[in-house]
């Protein structure tokens, strides 16, 4: 593709994206295609001769668009929305244009230094503890996802608790234990498998029936029992905003108990953490001054396209100790000097995209004020939605509302609640998903898509209550 062709098609693609966002409301939120429908329409073999980019764009409209669930639709209330924005898309495009692979400081100093700087900015915006700053003992890094953050936190925890033996000798089955609420995201169980501990190492705490948050007394009991059995507590994961209901674990109490036992504490605040841009929501982070690592996803609720998980550690040496291997072919004078960060040592893969560009673009475009407005607006909409649920005798809240997540159900039972969800989702006019609370089906109204306005939430409630 020549520069001229790139310019022409590039303009077309930007126009396509702008048109898509302008007309997204007229599309069914949830893709209605049946399995295999998209592949059936694709040629069996790749083309022998190259094709025009026009043909790619035509197939995007014709073949792929019907198979897209529109995550940027204002009536997308499912899972946790993954919100995008103009500045983030443009930042991502610039990162693609630069095509940088920022595994080492030396492979693109600006990619590393911007990332370190932007993560310090974000730590300031969220009022996170000083130790998480690069100027202190810790620092931040962008991971692909919150699941990666949990995995690297576990590896750092094993490094610290074993004094470095975990990398050398591996982790014998039954030697280490990991603790979290039963409501913690399944990525922790996956991390235990990947790290070689197995599911059996994971101790799940029963959530408090009223708040669905972890119970500290049970943590102490389980840890004491493990220690008596010769098992070393390695990691405690506390959630600030669980996936099911948005429950917030008592981080301070959990961290105090974990510290007594020498275990690492990681906070998974994948969705809720970014709400701390607004001072009135900073209560969610009570106790994070005692934790070892913290993750939140700007790609969920801070206007930054997937993928962008912000991960901080209070002491970077354990993380780097767990993950650093320096083969000859990566040696360079900057690394040898010890004066630079090589982010390959802070993550599982070697290679990495220049993801800081899109986060930088977002923080600069919206400013702290714009980010606060974005969060406050969604929380206010959820408050209103909650009041409508409360005022209707046919419905009940299934759990307390957290920020912009309302969990509710029909009083008449699981079959009706499920049928309601299936009907509204099949209409294409809105999309929401479910969870189980106390073994009963509950619907999750997760307000967080970038273009969602009051009228969309009102229309969703009108449809549900009809
Ligand atoms: N942790 C929590 C609390 C989540 O809600 C989610 C996803 O919704 C995850 C982790 C996994 O996120 P990711 O897709 O970034 O790995």
PDB file of C-alpha atoms in Angstrom, residues 25 381 451 453-460:
ATOM      1  CA  UNK A  25     -28.345   3.436  17.886  1.00  0.00           C
ATOM      2  CA  UNK A 381     -28.186   7.285  36.110  1.00  0.00           C
ATOM      3  CA  UNK A 451     -22.777   7.504  24.748  1.00  0.00           C
ATOM      4  CA  UNK A 453     -27.741   9.170  28.283  1.00  0.00           C
ATOM      5  CA  UNK A 454     -30.738   9.351  30.599  1.00  0.00           C
ATOM      6  CA  UNK A 455     -33.134   8.617  27.730  1.00  0.00           C
ATOM      7  CA  UNK A 456     -31.444   5.244  27.102  1.00  0.00           C
ATOM      8  CA  UNK A 457     -31.745   4.207  30.734  1.00  0.00           C
ATOM      9  CA  UNK A 458     -35.342   5.420  30.786  1.00  0.00           C
ATOM     10  CA  UNK A 459     -36.125   3.438  27.631  1.00  0.00           C
ATOM     11  CA  UNK A 460     -34.500   0.336  29.135  1.00  0.00           C
TER      12      UNK A 460
END
